[in-house]
XYZ file of C-alpha atoms in Angstrom:
297
model
C -0.014 -0.012 0.005
C 1.498 3.325 -1.051
C 2.370 5.619 1.846
C 0.667 8.621 0.233
C -2.662 6.797 -0.199
C -2.448 5.506 3.380
C -1.792 9.032 4.684
C -5.041 10.024 3.071
C -6.683 7.222 4.989
C -5.087 8.457 8.224
C -6.392 11.988 7.455
C -9.907 10.624 7.180
C -9.436 8.497 10.325
C -7.851 11.025 12.722
C -8.963 14.177 10.872
C -12.606 15.185 10.500
C -14.157 16.163 13.784
C -10.759 16.104 15.510
C -9.399 18.750 13.174
C -12.294 21.054 13.886
C -12.492 20.370 17.645
C -8.805 20.465 18.622
C -7.561 23.794 19.947
C -3.967 22.582 20.139
C -1.421 23.771 17.486
C -0.371 20.051 17.207
C -2.870 18.528 14.751
C -3.979 14.828 14.947
C -3.288 14.344 11.226
C 0.330 15.435 11.808
C 0.693 12.920 14.629
C -0.838 10.176 12.471
C 1.472 10.836 9.570
C 4.537 10.855 11.828
C 3.411 7.632 13.502
C 3.141 5.606 10.301
C 6.497 7.020 9.057
C 8.073 5.789 12.325
C 6.646 2.347 11.631
C 8.590 2.219 8.326
C 11.717 3.770 9.787
C 11.869 1.452 12.841
C 10.819 -1.851 11.280
C 13.273 -4.737 11.669
C 13.736 -8.244 10.243
C 13.333 -11.420 12.262
C 15.373 -14.603 11.807
C 13.058 -15.712 9.008
C 13.533 -12.476 7.109
C 10.001 -11.181 7.807
C 9.441 -7.498 8.611
C 8.536 -6.765 12.250
C 6.907 -3.381 12.968
C 7.035 -1.478 16.248
C 3.875 -1.766 18.306
C 4.553 0.691 21.203
C 4.373 4.424 20.463
C 4.919 7.357 22.832
C 3.932 10.828 21.548
C 5.909 13.616 23.314
C 4.029 16.980 23.377
C 4.328 20.299 25.160
C 2.267 20.770 28.327
C 0.046 23.452 26.776
C -0.668 21.325 23.666
C -1.649 18.323 25.779
C -3.899 20.431 27.967
C -5.627 21.704 24.788
C -6.551 18.135 23.817
C -8.919 17.933 26.827
C -11.578 15.235 26.629
C -10.553 14.338 23.086
C -7.251 12.819 24.159
C -8.533 9.263 24.690
C -10.533 9.110 21.389
C -7.401 10.409 19.576
C -5.230 7.633 21.051
C -7.818 5.059 20.032
C -7.858 6.330 16.413
C -4.051 6.299 16.318
C -4.009 2.679 17.489
C -6.429 1.795 14.669
C -4.270 3.670 12.093
C -1.114 1.810 13.195
C -2.859 -1.575 13.055
C -4.341 -0.923 9.639
C -1.048 0.257 8.149
C 0.932 -2.732 9.558
C -1.687 -5.072 8.084
C -1.615 -3.329 4.667
C 2.222 -3.607 4.512
C 2.160 -7.238 5.847
C 4.288 -6.240 8.872
C 4.273 -8.565 11.867
C 3.260 -7.186 15.312
C 4.791 -9.008 18.308
C 2.254 -7.547 20.737
C -0.787 -5.365 21.151
C -0.473 -1.886 19.640
C -0.230 0.793 22.343
C -0.163 4.582 21.900
C 0.224 7.062 24.801
C 0.832 10.764 25.295
C 3.707 12.101 27.389
C 4.179 15.694 28.552
C 7.706 16.792 27.625
C 8.926 20.079 29.097
C 11.860 20.131 26.646
C 9.527 20.615 23.638
C 8.185 24.006 22.622
C 4.464 24.605 21.907
C 3.486 23.296 18.540
C 6.340 20.747 18.427
C 5.997 17.031 19.056
C 7.943 13.752 18.736
C 6.887 10.136 18.171
C 9.069 7.331 19.630
C 8.467 3.802 18.472
C 9.658 0.487 19.837
C 8.968 -3.224 19.638
C 7.613 -4.897 22.790
C 6.266 -8.472 22.808
C 3.118 -8.740 24.902
C 3.544 -5.275 26.406
C 0.679 -4.325 28.722
C 1.561 -0.638 28.819
C 3.710 1.480 26.460
C 7.238 2.109 27.848
C 8.112 5.781 27.403
C 11.364 6.408 25.488
C 13.940 8.342 27.462
C 13.778 12.100 26.890
C 16.132 14.891 28.155
C 13.541 16.313 30.525
C 10.122 14.690 31.036
C 7.309 15.912 33.270
C 4.379 13.524 33.533
C 0.884 14.470 34.575
C -1.877 12.161 35.656
C -4.761 11.862 33.139
C -7.352 11.792 35.986
C -7.448 14.914 38.268
C -8.321 14.318 41.926
C -12.064 14.512 42.730
C -13.166 17.773 44.273
C -14.000 17.798 47.933
C -12.219 14.528 48.713
C -9.122 15.249 50.804
C -6.103 12.987 50.350
C -5.577 10.598 53.204
C -2.071 10.118 54.584
C -1.356 7.069 56.705
C 1.258 7.780 59.351
C 4.249 5.476 59.248
C 5.255 4.111 62.627
C 8.986 3.320 62.844
C 9.914 1.008 65.721
C 12.792 2.116 67.893
C 16.149 0.619 67.039
C 17.760 -1.246 69.948
C 21.547 -1.229 69.759
C 23.176 -4.033 71.719
C 26.110 -3.118 73.964
C 29.517 -3.437 72.361
C 31.804 -5.981 74.038
C 35.475 -5.309 73.574
C 37.351 -8.316 72.206
C 41.146 -8.360 72.631
C 43.063 -8.505 69.410
C 45.269 -11.569 69.066
C 48.155 -11.172 66.685
C 49.104 -14.571 65.144
C 52.836 -15.435 65.216
C 54.774 -14.698 62.046
C 55.697 -17.858 60.101
C 58.514 -17.673 57.624
C 57.519 -19.186 54.285
C 60.422 -21.109 52.716
C 61.153 -20.338 49.114
C 60.214 -23.106 46.685
C 62.866 -23.753 44.023
C 61.598 -24.071 40.446
C 60.826 -27.585 39.308
C 63.466 -29.077 37.042
C 62.531 -29.628 33.426
C 60.977 -33.053 33.009
C 61.749 -33.172 29.263
C 59.279 -34.522 26.740
C 57.269 -32.616 24.148
C 56.459 -29.041 25.185
C 52.780 -28.057 25.189
C 51.513 -26.418 22.032
C 51.016 -22.649 22.232
C 47.431 -21.298 22.231
C 46.137 -20.558 18.720
C 46.286 -16.920 17.676
C 43.028 -15.018 17.574
C 41.559 -14.531 14.087
C 42.233 -11.070 12.694
C 39.414 -8.518 12.820
C 37.735 -7.661 9.528
C 39.104 -4.286 8.353
C 36.576 -2.598 6.061
C 36.389 0.936 4.674
C 33.920 3.092 2.816
C 35.672 5.106 0.052
C 33.490 8.181 -0.599
C 33.244 10.007 -3.940
C 34.878 13.110 -2.454
C 38.049 11.132 -1.769
C 37.511 10.628 1.984
C 37.763 7.161 3.520
C 35.715 6.099 6.506
C 36.812 3.035 8.559
C 33.928 0.843 9.681
C 34.009 0.081 13.396
C 32.350 -3.034 14.956
C 28.682 -2.588 15.787
C 26.124 -0.558 13.830
C 27.133 2.295 11.547
C 24.251 4.654 10.677
C 24.077 6.660 7.460
C 21.768 9.596 6.879
C 21.224 13.341 6.603
C 20.838 13.661 10.363
C 23.789 15.115 12.230
C 23.440 12.283 14.758
C 24.328 9.663 12.087
C 27.682 7.886 12.286
C 28.191 8.913 8.637
C 26.259 12.193 8.084
C 25.699 13.031 4.395
C 24.961 16.530 3.104
C 22.643 15.292 0.326
C 18.993 16.295 -0.031
C 18.340 12.940 -1.737
C 19.355 11.154 1.476
C 16.806 10.598 4.245
C 17.541 11.640 7.810
C 17.726 7.949 8.771
C 18.686 6.409 5.455
C 20.564 3.123 6.004
C 22.710 1.082 8.451
C 25.811 -1.073 8.090
C 25.862 -3.938 10.619
C 28.716 -6.311 11.446
C 27.662 -9.944 11.501
C 29.833 -12.801 12.874
C 33.373 -12.786 14.293
C 36.886 -13.335 13.123
C 37.246 -14.966 9.722
C 33.460 -15.371 9.462
C 32.685 -11.682 9.994
C 30.840 -9.831 7.210
C 29.285 -6.368 6.907
C 25.665 -6.184 5.775
C 23.764 -3.153 4.469
C 20.143 -2.399 5.469
C 17.963 0.345 3.948
C 15.766 1.946 6.624
C 12.797 2.715 4.344
C 14.524 5.764 2.815
C 12.642 7.902 0.294
C 15.096 7.438 -2.613
C 16.472 3.998 -1.622
C 19.934 2.526 -1.483
C 21.659 0.697 -4.401
C 24.416 -1.951 -4.463
C 25.955 -2.398 -7.902
C 22.846 -0.705 -9.355
C 20.348 -3.048 -7.591
C 18.012 -1.680 -4.922
C 18.565 -3.054 -1.430
C 15.636 -4.971 0.125
C 16.256 -6.433 3.614
C 19.838 -7.232 4.663
C 22.406 -7.399 1.837
C 25.891 -8.844 2.464
C 28.654 -6.539 1.155
C 31.446 -7.893 -1.033
C 34.823 -6.372 -1.792
C 34.634 -3.341 -4.159
C 30.806 -3.202 -4.129
C 29.521 0.152 -5.524
C 26.982 1.705 -3.114
C 24.705 4.701 -3.741
C 22.849 6.422 -0.838
C 20.279 8.652 -2.516
C 22.693 10.449 -4.855
C 25.928 9.933 -2.832
C 28.272 7.277 -4.164
C 30.719 5.096 -2.155
C 32.777 1.931 -2.580
C 33.097 -0.885 0.023
C 36.752 -1.873 0.416
C 38.341 -4.667 2.527
C 41.949 -4.552 3.560
């Protein structure tokens, strides 16, 4: 299902009466669009090669914007859950647990700004909020008027300290330890030395501008975002475009390339990347419009 046509479906689902009723500068349709884009960006592959979509979403909003939602907050969350489930079904993504969407008040965000954090949680009963720099949470249910809060006093029993009985310190006698001479060589075949560790795979990305980037073990992110391991100043590159991941150890180690649902895609030797693609020596890679070559020392 094309993303553009599905966004139109989201607009019908979370738009309409919500668009007219909401006083917040953060519109439901904007949240819905961001949510389904996060599904594509955060999807992963299981051992069988099937796409697994995130099912837990936390929407971070400014305190004023959340207060403006008022009584429409719960209906909005229900519509967002339905939108996520419908999109995952249309793209044949697997969901490892029930879809959960929650709102979180984030003091670090300005009015009119919001963020959507997505994660995969198998059988999650409640969405787990993603860590934010400063987060202030408010209860959805205000205390009932006229009902004072009850505080139960805590009774702490007195601590009884037993008397301290002085025990004389006994210093053990010093015993000289005789030196033990080294054992004479018994001859025979010496034990074989431990095998040397397999050398680490040394791989490099040679960029079109002449720069060379050494690939370090772990996950190397590529994108237009400044937070990427390899940031690219290319408008054809998505903010989170692709990842290079090290698989295996020693002589069996290989680097694989994964496209993160980028707008303009990733090519290896002219072929579009779908899923994980193992890189071979001198493979030609194109991120959007940026060219690179995979080299192995």
